[in-house]
């Protein structure tokens, strides 16, 4: 895996001229991720606009694979040739994207079938077509399925996602919006062995964190992943289940710690992510018992965020709206169970507001999987976006079991994975970087988050 960030190229002058001309003519210009203008001359991922999966060389065939940075022959460079473009594989010298019948293949550059037309389509996408025909490169909805040639349609639209994004300085403190900011997030924040019991043996031998929630807040943690179960009509925090767990910490106890911290820390902002095994009635009752919570609770559903975008951090600070709470339940599951929907008491359905990558990098020891793909499958890929509303990106960076030495090594590579694997996979910068043992690693996860908060992505490369 690459340990250096690709150097971004400057934006092409031709792209700027096209944009100016369009504006002069009154033509709407939409910027969502990389701008769709002239065919890029830098290296890209061929990323399907429906699934978020990348076209990868798979032993001579081309398959739809989960995004995996530079580890899986997924990077291509468009090169202008007579009649169109070649797409040259970045790490396989002389190998290009080609076709054989209705199948996409890889073959020697210049061979028959290696010239393509690359044409702008809607919403920053492109079509990759067979010259002189109505056949196009067409993605698949299943990981490892072959990429084929087919007719036009949504699956025939591709992002040419930059391998390395250009950046600009983070906007000033009074103008930066919530979706531009990154937050250090503790995975299973409650499973720390300090605040109380969280699991039965042997899971109790593997705490995800080494410090209590109050100390985490003091240290700069601003995202908290909590697993909520019901015991005796109360929401409590346990790992896997509460069977055999004596005295688990109530959810209300940790929420009170957060609220007290926020009341004493104007301008700070915290997000709570619930892995939620409670009924809405139990959760509502637990939240209602936390004094002061309603004062700081932020309600994006009541402020038109889905149509107008996220507010500035300065606006949230000025209004004292400092806490955002998500549940991983779905609205449909609550409705089908006959529950009151959670948004009615201020808990947002996470899948309506965020995207999130799959949670595991592998076991606690041994090899790791740095691929970055949606926790919720191709029905809600990491690339999910709109011109008005940018879902917040939750980036998980931890393993099945927490081993201190492994977490230390993984945390030191957090910035590399965020920039070179997960940012292009999502076409957006991570907002929440969730780790185990956040105090371990050099550079530390807090330093990495600080680095991410110095820039925003810009269109093009």
Short mmCIF file of C-alpha atoms in Angstrom, two decimals:
data_model
loop_
_atom_site.label_atom_id
_atom_site.label_comp_id
_atom_site.label_asym_id
_atom_site.label_seq_id
_atom_site.Cartn_x
_atom_site.Cartn_y
_atom_site.Cartn_z
CA UNK A 1 0.00 0.00 0.00
CA UNK A 2 1.19 3.51 -0.69
CA UNK A 3 2.57 5.41 2.27
CA UNK A 4 2.70 8.72 0.40
CA UNK A 5 -0.13 10.84 -0.82
CA UNK A 6 -0.20 11.38 -4.61
CA UNK A 7 0.71 14.97 -5.49
CA UNK A 8 -2.36 16.75 -6.94
CA UNK A 9 -2.07 18.53 -10.28
CA UNK A 10 -3.45 21.99 -10.86
CA UNK A 11 -6.91 22.41 -12.31
CA UNK A 12 -6.93 22.63 -16.05
CA UNK A 13 -7.35 26.09 -17.58
CA UNK A 14 -9.71 24.67 -20.19
CA UNK A 15 -12.05 23.49 -17.44
CA UNK A 16 -12.25 26.96 -15.97
CA UNK A 17 -12.93 28.53 -19.37
CA UNK A 18 -15.77 26.06 -20.05
CA UNK A 19 -17.32 26.87 -16.69
CA UNK A 20 -17.12 30.63 -17.26
CA UNK A 21 -18.71 30.25 -20.69
CA UNK A 22 -21.56 28.16 -19.29
CA UNK A 23 -22.26 30.71 -16.59
CA UNK A 24 -22.25 33.53 -19.13
CA UNK A 25 -24.88 31.71 -21.16
CA UNK A 26 -27.04 31.08 -18.11
CA UNK A 27 -26.42 27.34 -18.15
CA UNK A 28 -26.57 25.76 -14.66
CA UNK A 29 -23.23 24.44 -13.48
CA UNK A 30 -23.33 21.78 -10.74
CA UNK A 31 -20.24 20.97 -8.67
CA UNK A 32 -20.56 17.66 -6.81
CA UNK A 33 -17.18 16.03 -6.19
CA UNK A 34 -14.80 16.29 -9.14
CA UNK A 35 -16.17 18.54 -11.89
CA UNK A 36 -17.26 16.74 -15.04
CA UNK A 37 -15.59 18.68 -17.84
CA UNK A 38 -12.76 17.69 -20.15
CA UNK A 39 -11.63 14.09 -19.90
CA UNK A 40 -9.06 13.97 -17.08
CA UNK A 41 -5.42 13.46 -17.94
CA UNK A 42 -4.58 12.32 -14.42
CA UNK A 43 -5.02 8.82 -12.97
CA UNK A 44 -8.54 7.86 -11.91
CA UNK A 45 -10.73 5.10 -10.61
CA UNK A 46 -13.55 3.94 -12.90
CA UNK A 47 -16.21 4.05 -10.22
CA UNK A 48 -19.76 3.04 -11.06
CA UNK A 49 -22.24 5.80 -10.28
CA UNK A 50 -24.89 3.37 -8.99
CA UNK A 51 -22.87 0.92 -6.91
CA UNK A 52 -19.70 2.79 -5.99
CA UNK A 53 -17.70 -0.28 -7.07
CA UNK A 54 -14.52 0.11 -9.12
CA UNK A 55 -13.53 -1.54 -12.39
CA UNK A 56 -10.45 -3.63 -11.64
CA UNK A 57 -8.18 -5.86 -13.72
CA UNK A 58 -8.87 -9.38 -12.47
CA UNK A 59 -6.43 -11.66 -14.25
CA UNK A 60 -7.28 -10.41 -17.73
CA UNK A 61 -10.98 -9.85 -17.14
CA UNK A 62 -12.46 -6.71 -15.61
CA UNK A 63 -14.56 -7.08 -12.48
CA UNK A 64 -16.52 -4.80 -10.16
CA UNK A 65 -14.53 -4.69 -6.94
CA UNK A 66 -14.77 -2.88 -3.65
CA UNK A 67 -12.52 0.20 -3.76
CA UNK A 68 -9.05 -0.75 -2.57
CA UNK A 69 -6.65 2.07 -3.33
CA UNK A 70 -3.54 0.97 -5.18
CA UNK A 71 -3.73 -2.67 -4.09
CA UNK A 72 -6.05 -4.13 -6.71
CA UNK A 73 -5.19 -2.87 -10.25
CA UNK A 74 -8.04 -0.33 -10.01
CA UNK A 75 -6.21 2.77 -11.17
CA UNK A 76 -6.35 3.93 -14.80
CA UNK A 77 -4.96 6.84 -16.78
CA UNK A 78 -6.98 8.22 -19.72
CA UNK A 79 -4.70 8.92 -22.70
CA UNK A 80 -5.96 10.61 -25.87
CA UNK A 81 -5.39 8.56 -29.03
CA UNK A 82 -6.75 8.67 -32.55
CA UNK A 83 -10.52 8.06 -32.39
CA UNK A 84 -10.89 8.46 -28.63
CA UNK A 85 -9.01 7.45 -25.49
CA UNK A 86 -7.14 4.53 -24.04
CA UNK A 87 -7.48 3.70 -20.36
CA UNK A 88 -4.05 2.51 -19.25
CA UNK A 89 -3.66 0.54 -16.06
CA UNK A 90 -1.44 2.54 -13.75
CA UNK A 91 0.54 -0.32 -12.22
CA UNK A 92 0.63 -2.75 -15.18
CA UNK A 93 2.91 -1.36 -17.86
CA UNK A 94 1.48 -1.51 -21.38
CA UNK A 95 -1.89 -2.91 -20.26
CA UNK A 96 -5.15 -1.18 -21.22
CA UNK A 97 -8.87 -1.61 -20.74
CA UNK A 98 -10.20 -3.47 -23.76
CA UNK A 99 -13.14 -5.58 -24.88
CA UNK A 100 -13.84 -9.00 -26.26
CA UNK A 101 -17.39 -9.52 -27.48
CA UNK A 102 -19.60 -8.22 -24.69
CA UNK A 103 -16.94 -8.62 -22.01
CA UNK A 104 -14.51 -6.01 -20.71
CA UNK A 105 -10.95 -7.35 -20.62
CA UNK A 106 -7.41 -6.10 -20.19
CA UNK A 107 -4.99 -6.44 -23.06
CA UNK A 108 -1.95 -4.84 -24.64
CA UNK A 109 -2.42 -1.14 -25.26
CA UNK A 110 -2.99 -0.51 -28.97
CA UNK A 111 -4.62 -3.88 -29.60
CA UNK A 112 -8.04 -3.98 -31.23
CA UNK A 113 -10.75 -2.87 -28.82
CA UNK A 114 -8.64 -0.62 -26.60
CA UNK A 115 -9.97 2.69 -27.94
CA UNK A 116 -13.00 4.15 -26.15
CA UNK A 117 -15.11 7.27 -26.33
CA UNK A 118 -15.30 9.04 -22.98
CA UNK A 119 -18.22 11.43 -22.86
CA UNK A 120 -19.65 13.67 -20.16
CA UNK A 121 -22.97 12.58 -18.69
CA UNK A 122 -25.09 13.91 -15.83
CA UNK A 123 -23.92 14.82 -12.33
CA UNK A 124 -20.15 14.62 -12.83
CA UNK A 125 -20.31 11.21 -14.51
CA UNK A 126 -19.07 9.90 -17.86
CA UNK A 127 -19.99 7.17 -20.29
CA UNK A 128 -17.25 4.93 -21.67
CA UNK A 129 -18.39 3.73 -25.06
CA UNK A 130 -17.39 1.63 -28.06
CA UNK A 131 -16.68 4.11 -30.89
CA UNK A 132 -19.43 4.27 -33.50
CA UNK A 133 -21.87 2.12 -31.52
CA UNK A 134 -24.44 2.44 -28.73
CA UNK A 135 -22.54 -0.01 -26.51
CA UNK A 136 -21.08 1.16 -23.22
CA UNK A 137 -19.02 -0.13 -20.33
CA UNK A 138 -21.62 -1.30 -17.83
CA UNK A 139 -21.15 -1.99 -14.13
CA UNK A 140 -22.55 -4.71 -11.92
CA UNK A 141 -24.40 -4.55 -8.63
CA UNK A 142 -22.37 -7.42 -7.14
CA UNK A 143 -18.78 -7.33 -5.95
CA UNK A 144 -16.52 -9.53 -8.13
CA UNK A 145 -19.10 -9.75 -10.94
CA UNK A 146 -17.69 -9.09 -14.40
CA UNK A 147 -17.94 -5.67 -16.00
CA UNK A 148 -19.69 -6.02 -19.37
CA UNK A 149 -20.69 -4.03 -22.43
CA UNK A 150 -24.32 -3.02 -22.58
CA UNK A 151 -26.80 -0.33 -23.46
CA UNK A 152 -27.06 3.14 -21.97
CA UNK A 153 -28.55 3.63 -18.52
CA UNK A 154 -27.56 4.31 -14.94
CA UNK A 155 -25.14 1.36 -14.75
CA UNK A 156 -23.35 2.73 -17.82
CA UNK A 157 -22.41 5.94 -16.01
CA UNK A 158 -19.03 6.17 -14.29
CA UNK A 159 -17.23 8.60 -12.06
CA UNK A 160 -13.65 9.24 -13.11
CA UNK A 161 -12.61 9.64 -9.50
CA UNK A 162 -9.14 11.15 -8.99
CA UNK A 163 -6.55 8.87 -7.42
CA UNK A 164 -5.31 11.95 -5.56
CA UNK A 165 -7.62 14.90 -4.92
CA UNK A 166 -6.58 18.53 -5.13
CA UNK A 167 -7.24 20.44 -1.94
CA UNK A 168 -7.65 23.99 -0.70
CA UNK A 169 -7.38 25.49 2.76
CA UNK A 170 -10.15 24.84 5.25
CA UNK A 171 -12.64 27.74 5.22
CA UNK A 172 -12.46 30.19 8.09
CA UNK A 173 -13.92 29.26 11.45
CA UNK A 174 -17.01 31.39 10.85
CA UNK A 175 -17.85 29.84 7.46
CA UNK A 176 -16.88 26.15 7.60
CA UNK A 177 -19.85 23.78 7.57
CA UNK A 178 -20.43 20.60 9.53
CA UNK A 179 -19.78 18.39 6.50
CA UNK A 180 -16.33 19.96 6.03
CA UNK A 181 -15.06 19.05 9.50
CA UNK A 182 -13.48 15.82 10.77
CA UNK A 183 -13.95 14.45 14.30
CA UNK A 184 -12.02 11.86 16.29
CA UNK A 185 -14.47 9.06 17.12
CA UNK A 186 -14.07 6.24 19.63
CA UNK A 187 -15.39 2.87 18.57
CA UNK A 188 -17.34 1.22 21.41
CA UNK A 189 -16.52 4.15 23.64
CA UNK A 190 -18.30 2.54 26.59
CA UNK A 191 -16.21 -0.68 26.37
CA UNK A 192 -13.33 0.80 28.32
CA UNK A 193 -13.04 -1.18 31.56
CA UNK A 194 -13.07 2.11 33.48
CA UNK A 195 -16.68 3.27 33.64
CA UNK A 196 -18.19 -0.14 34.44
CA UNK A 197 -18.84 -3.63 33.11
CA UNK A 198 -19.52 -3.92 29.38
CA UNK A 199 -19.33 -7.63 28.46
CA UNK A 200 -19.08 -11.12 29.84
CA UNK A 201 -15.99 -13.33 29.54
CA UNK A 202 -14.11 -13.65 27.18
CA UNK A 203 -15.27 -10.47 25.34
CA UNK A 204 -14.47 -8.51 28.49
CA UNK A 205 -10.79 -9.30 27.89
CA UNK A 206 -10.78 -7.07 24.79
CA UNK A 207 -11.81 -3.52 25.76
CA UNK A 208 -11.95 -1.21 22.76
CA UNK A 209 -10.81 1.80 24.77
CA UNK A 210 -8.58 2.26 27.81
CA UNK A 211 -10.07 5.49 29.16
CA UNK A 212 -13.49 6.44 30.45
CA UNK A 213 -15.93 8.56 28.50
CA UNK A 214 -15.25 11.71 30.54
CA UNK A 215 -11.52 11.40 29.86
CA UNK A 216 -12.23 10.73 26.18
CA UNK A 217 -14.09 14.04 26.00
CA UNK A 218 -11.21 15.84 27.69
CA UNK A 219 -8.75 14.23 25.27
CA UNK A 220 -10.59 15.53 22.21
CA UNK A 221 -12.87 12.66 21.22
CA UNK A 222 -16.00 14.12 19.61
CA UNK A 223 -17.75 11.04 18.22
CA UNK A 224 -18.95 8.17 20.42
CA UNK A 225 -20.12 4.77 19.20
CA UNK A 226 -22.38 3.17 21.81
CA UNK A 227 -24.24 -0.18 21.74
CA UNK A 228 -27.63 0.14 23.46
CA UNK A 229 -29.61 -2.84 24.78
CA UNK A 230 -32.67 -3.07 27.02
CA UNK A 231 -32.37 -4.40 30.57
CA UNK A 232 -35.26 -3.98 32.99
CA UNK A 233 -36.90 -1.40 30.78
CA UNK A 234 -33.78 0.77 30.56
CA UNK A 235 -31.29 1.34 27.74
CA UNK A 236 -27.85 0.13 28.88
CA UNK A 237 -24.48 -0.26 27.17
CA UNK A 238 -23.17 -3.76 26.47
CA UNK A 239 -20.96 -5.42 23.87
CA UNK A 240 -22.69 -8.20 21.85
CA UNK A 241 -25.32 -8.77 24.54
CA UNK A 242 -25.99 -8.04 28.19
CA UNK A 243 -26.13 -11.71 29.19
CA UNK A 244 -23.89 -12.24 32.19
CA UNK A 245 -22.99 -8.56 32.47
CA UNK A 246 -23.40 -7.25 36.00
CA UNK A 247 -24.13 -3.57 36.35
CA UNK A 248 -23.74 -2.30 32.77
CA UNK A 249 -23.55 1.48 32.38
CA UNK A 250 -26.91 3.07 31.52
CA UNK A 251 -26.99 4.96 28.24
CA UNK A 252 -28.35 7.94 30.16
CA UNK A 253 -25.20 8.04 32.31
CA UNK A 254 -22.88 8.48 29.35
CA UNK A 255 -25.24 10.92 27.65
CA UNK A 256 -25.26 12.99 30.84
CA UNK A 257 -21.46 13.04 30.80
CA UNK A 258 -21.60 14.36 27.24
CA UNK A 259 -24.26 16.99 28.01
CA UNK A 260 -22.39 18.25 31.07
CA UNK A 261 -19.20 18.54 29.03
CA UNK A 262 -20.96 20.47 26.27
CA UNK A 263 -22.64 22.86 28.70
CA UNK A 264 -19.21 23.63 30.14
CA UNK A 265 -17.59 23.86 26.68
CA UNK A 266 -19.39 26.35 24.42
CA UNK A 267 -18.63 25.83 20.75
CA UNK A 268 -17.76 22.15 21.05
CA UNK A 269 -19.78 19.61 19.05
CA UNK A 270 -20.34 15.90 19.76
CA UNK A 271 -22.02 13.13 17.77
CA UNK A 272 -23.34 9.90 19.30
CA UNK A 273 -23.82 6.81 17.11
CA UNK A 274 -26.11 4.16 18.56
CA UNK A 275 -25.86 0.54 17.54
CA UNK A 276 -29.41 0.32 18.63
CA UNK A 277 -31.14 -2.79 19.97
CA UNK A 278 -33.82 -0.94 21.92
CA UNK A 279 -37.45 -0.20 21.20
CA UNK A 280 -38.19 3.44 20.51
CA UNK A 281 -40.20 3.70 23.74
CA UNK A 282 -37.25 2.54 25.85
CA UNK A 283 -34.84 4.81 24.04
CA UNK A 284 -37.18 7.79 24.34
CA UNK A 285 -37.54 7.21 28.09
CA UNK A 286 -33.78 6.96 28.58
CA UNK A 287 -33.12 10.19 26.70
CA UNK A 288 -35.90 12.00 28.58
CA UNK A 289 -34.14 11.20 31.86
CA UNK A 290 -31.03 13.17 30.81
CA UNK A 291 -31.43 16.70 32.13
CA UNK A 292 -30.28 19.39 29.73
CA UNK A 293 -30.15 17.12 26.68
CA UNK A 294 -32.95 18.89 24.83
CA UNK A 295 -31.09 22.20 25.25
CA UNK A 296 -28.08 21.05 23.21
CA UNK A 297 -29.71 18.53 20.86
CA UNK A 298 -29.37 19.41 17.19
CA UNK A 299 -32.27 18.45 14.88
CA UNK A 300 -31.23 18.50 11.18
CA UNK A 301 -34.62 17.08 10.22
CA UNK A 302 -36.32 20.26 11.46
CA UNK A 303 -33.92 22.67 9.75
CA UNK A 304 -34.15 21.73 6.07
CA UNK A 305 -30.65 20.25 5.88
CA UNK A 306 -31.73 17.69 3.28
CA UNK A 307 -32.56 20.48 0.84
CA UNK A 308 -30.27 23.34 1.90
CA UNK A 309 -27.18 21.61 3.27
CA UNK A 310 -25.47 21.53 6.65
CA UNK A 311 -25.14 24.67 8.77
CA UNK A 312 -21.88 26.31 9.71
CA UNK A 313 -20.14 25.26 12.89
CA UNK A 314 -20.32 28.90 13.99
CA UNK A 315 -24.11 28.89 13.63
CA UNK A 316 -24.43 25.71 15.69
CA UNK A 317 -22.14 27.17 18.35
CA UNK A 318 -24.07 30.44 18.50
CA UNK A 319 -27.34 28.58 19.06
CA UNK A 320 -25.87 26.09 21.54
CA UNK A 321 -26.84 23.16 19.31
CA UNK A 322 -23.94 20.89 20.17
CA UNK A 323 -25.15 17.28 20.08
CA UNK A 324 -26.26 15.09 17.18
CA UNK A 325 -27.61 11.59 17.92
CA UNK A 326 -27.93 8.82 15.33
CA UNK A 327 -29.46 5.35 15.47
CA UNK A 328 -28.52 2.56 13.07
CA UNK A 329 -32.14 1.38 13.09
CA UNK A 330 -34.17 2.16 10.00
CA UNK A 331 -37.38 4.10 9.81
CA UNK A 332 -39.00 1.16 7.98
CA UNK A 333 -38.10 -1.29 10.76
CA UNK A 334 -39.66 0.93 13.41
CA UNK A 335 -42.81 1.43 11.36
CA UNK A 336 -43.16 -2.30 10.69
CA UNK A 337 -42.68 -3.05 14.41
CA UNK A 338 -45.33 -0.50 15.33
CA UNK A 339 -42.85 1.77 17.13
CA UNK A 340 -42.94 5.53 17.18
CA UNK A 341 -40.31 6.78 14.77
CA UNK A 342 -37.15 7.86 16.59
CA UNK A 343 -36.85 11.19 14.84
CA UNK A 344 -39.96 12.33 16.74
CA UNK A 345 -37.82 12.58 19.87
CA UNK A 346 -34.64 13.80 18.21
CA UNK A 347 -32.76 10.63 17.24
CA UNK A 348 -31.86 10.64 13.55
CA UNK A 349 -31.88 7.52 11.38
CA UNK A 350 -28.25 7.25 10.42
CA UNK A 351 -28.82 5.83 6.95
CA UNK A 352 -30.77 8.95 6.04
CA UNK A 353 -27.92 11.31 6.97
CA UNK A 354 -24.60 9.51 6.63
CA UNK A 355 -22.64 6.98 4.65
CA UNK A 356 -20.40 4.51 6.47
CA UNK A 357 -17.79 1.99 5.41
CA UNK A 358 -17.80 -1.65 6.49
CA UNK A 359 -16.63 -1.91 10.06
CA UNK A 360 -13.94 -4.62 10.05
CA UNK A 361 -10.36 -4.49 8.76
CA UNK A 362 -9.88 -8.12 9.78
CA UNK A 363 -9.03 -10.06 12.95
CA UNK A 364 -7.03 -8.66 15.81
CA UNK A 365 -3.80 -10.17 14.47
CA UNK A 366 -2.45 -10.91 11.00
CA UNK A 367 -3.22 -9.33 7.65
CA UNK A 368 -5.58 -6.42 7.21
CA UNK A 369 -8.11 -5.42 4.56
CA UNK A 370 -7.87 -1.74 3.67
CA UNK A 371 -10.67 -1.79 1.12
CA UNK A 372 -13.27 0.89 1.76
CA UNK A 373 -16.87 0.08 0.87
CA UNK A 374 -20.32 0.65 2.26
CA UNK A 375 -21.46 -0.98 5.46
CA UNK A 376 -24.93 -1.00 3.90
CA UNK A 377 -24.03 -2.48 0.53
CA UNK A 378 -24.54 -1.12 -2.95
CA UNK A 379 -28.04 0.12 -2.09
CA UNK A 380 -26.35 3.03 -0.28
CA UNK A 381 -22.76 3.27 -1.54
CA UNK A 382 -20.22 5.61 -0.01
CA UNK A 383 -20.60 7.82 -3.08
CA UNK A 384 -24.24 8.64 -2.23
CA UNK A 385 -24.59 12.40 -2.67
CA UNK A 386 -26.69 15.23 -4.09
CA UNK A 387 -26.12 18.81 -5.14
CA UNK A 388 -27.91 20.13 -2.03
CA UNK A 389 -27.07 17.71 0.74
CA UNK A 390 -23.79 15.89 1.37
CA UNK A 391 -24.17 12.90 3.72
CA UNK A 392 -21.61 12.82 6.52
CA UNK A 393 -18.98 10.11 6.03
CA UNK A 394 -18.27 7.77 8.94
CA UNK A 395 -14.94 6.00 8.39
CA UNK A 396 -14.38 2.89 10.50
CA UNK A 397 -10.75 1.91 11.07
CA UNK A 398 -10.55 -1.02 13.50
CA UNK A 399 -10.61 -4.80 13.71
CA UNK A 400 -12.72 -7.62 15.07
CA UNK A 401 -10.74 -7.79 18.32
CA UNK A 402 -8.71 -5.06 19.98
CA UNK A 403 -5.05 -5.95 20.48
CA UNK A 404 -2.98 -3.02 21.72
CA UNK A 405 0.00 -3.54 19.42
CA UNK A 406 -2.21 -3.99 16.37
CA UNK A 407 -4.29 -0.91 17.20
CA UNK A 408 -1.11 1.12 17.60
CA UNK A 409 0.14 0.06 14.16
CA UNK A 410 -3.25 0.59 12.52
CA UNK A 411 -3.78 4.01 14.09
CA UNK A 412 -0.42 5.21 12.76
CA UNK A 413 -1.72 4.45 9.24
CA UNK A 414 -5.09 6.13 9.72
CA UNK A 415 -4.19 9.20 7.66
CA UNK A 416 -2.86 7.14 4.78
CA UNK A 417 -6.02 5.05 4.58
CA UNK A 418 -8.26 8.09 4.96
CA UNK A 419 -6.57 10.02 2.13
CA UNK A 420 -5.56 7.30 -0.32
CA UNK A 421 -8.23 4.64 0.16
CA UNK A 422 -11.41 6.00 1.74
CA UNK A 423 -11.54 9.53 0.35
CA UNK A 424 -11.57 8.34 -3.29
CA UNK A 425 -13.90 5.47 -2.37
CA UNK A 426 -16.47 7.94 -1.03
CA UNK A 427 -15.50 10.92 -3.19
CA UNK A 428 -15.55 12.92 0.02
CA UNK A 429 -13.33 13.48 3.04
CA UNK A 430 -14.19 11.43 6.15
CA UNK A 431 -16.08 13.36 8.83
CA UNK A 432 -15.82 10.79 11.62
CA UNK A 433 -12.69 8.65 12.00
CA UNK A 434 -13.57 5.79 14.33
CA UNK A 435 -10.75 3.87 15.99
CA UNK A 436 -9.95 1.60 18.91
CA UNK A 437 -7.44 2.76 21.55
CA UNK A 438 -7.33 6.30 20.19
CA UNK A 439 -4.39 7.20 22.45
CA UNK A 440 -2.09 4.79 20.57
CA UNK A 441 -0.24 5.38 17.31
CA UNK A 442 2.30 7.82 15.91
CA UNK A 443 1.08 10.07 14.48
CA UNK A 444 -1.86 9.80 16.84
CA UNK A 445 -5.43 9.64 15.52
CA UNK A 446 -6.03 13.08 17.04
CA UNK A 447 -3.10 14.46 15.01
CA UNK A 448 -4.47 12.82 11.87
CA UNK A 449 -7.88 14.38 12.44
CA UNK A 450 -6.19 17.73 12.97
CA UNK A 451 -4.42 17.36 9.63
CA UNK A 452 -7.71 16.56 7.87
CA UNK A 453 -9.13 19.75 9.37
CA UNK A 454 -6.61 21.90 7.51
CA UNK A 455 -8.13 21.37 4.05
CA UNK A 456 -11.19 20.61 1.95
CA UNK A 457 -11.34 18.81 -1.38
CA UNK A 458 -11.58 20.85 -4.56
CA UNK A 459 -13.03 19.92 -7.92
CA UNK A 460 -10.60 18.24 -10.28
CA UNK A 461 -6.94 17.56 -9.65
#
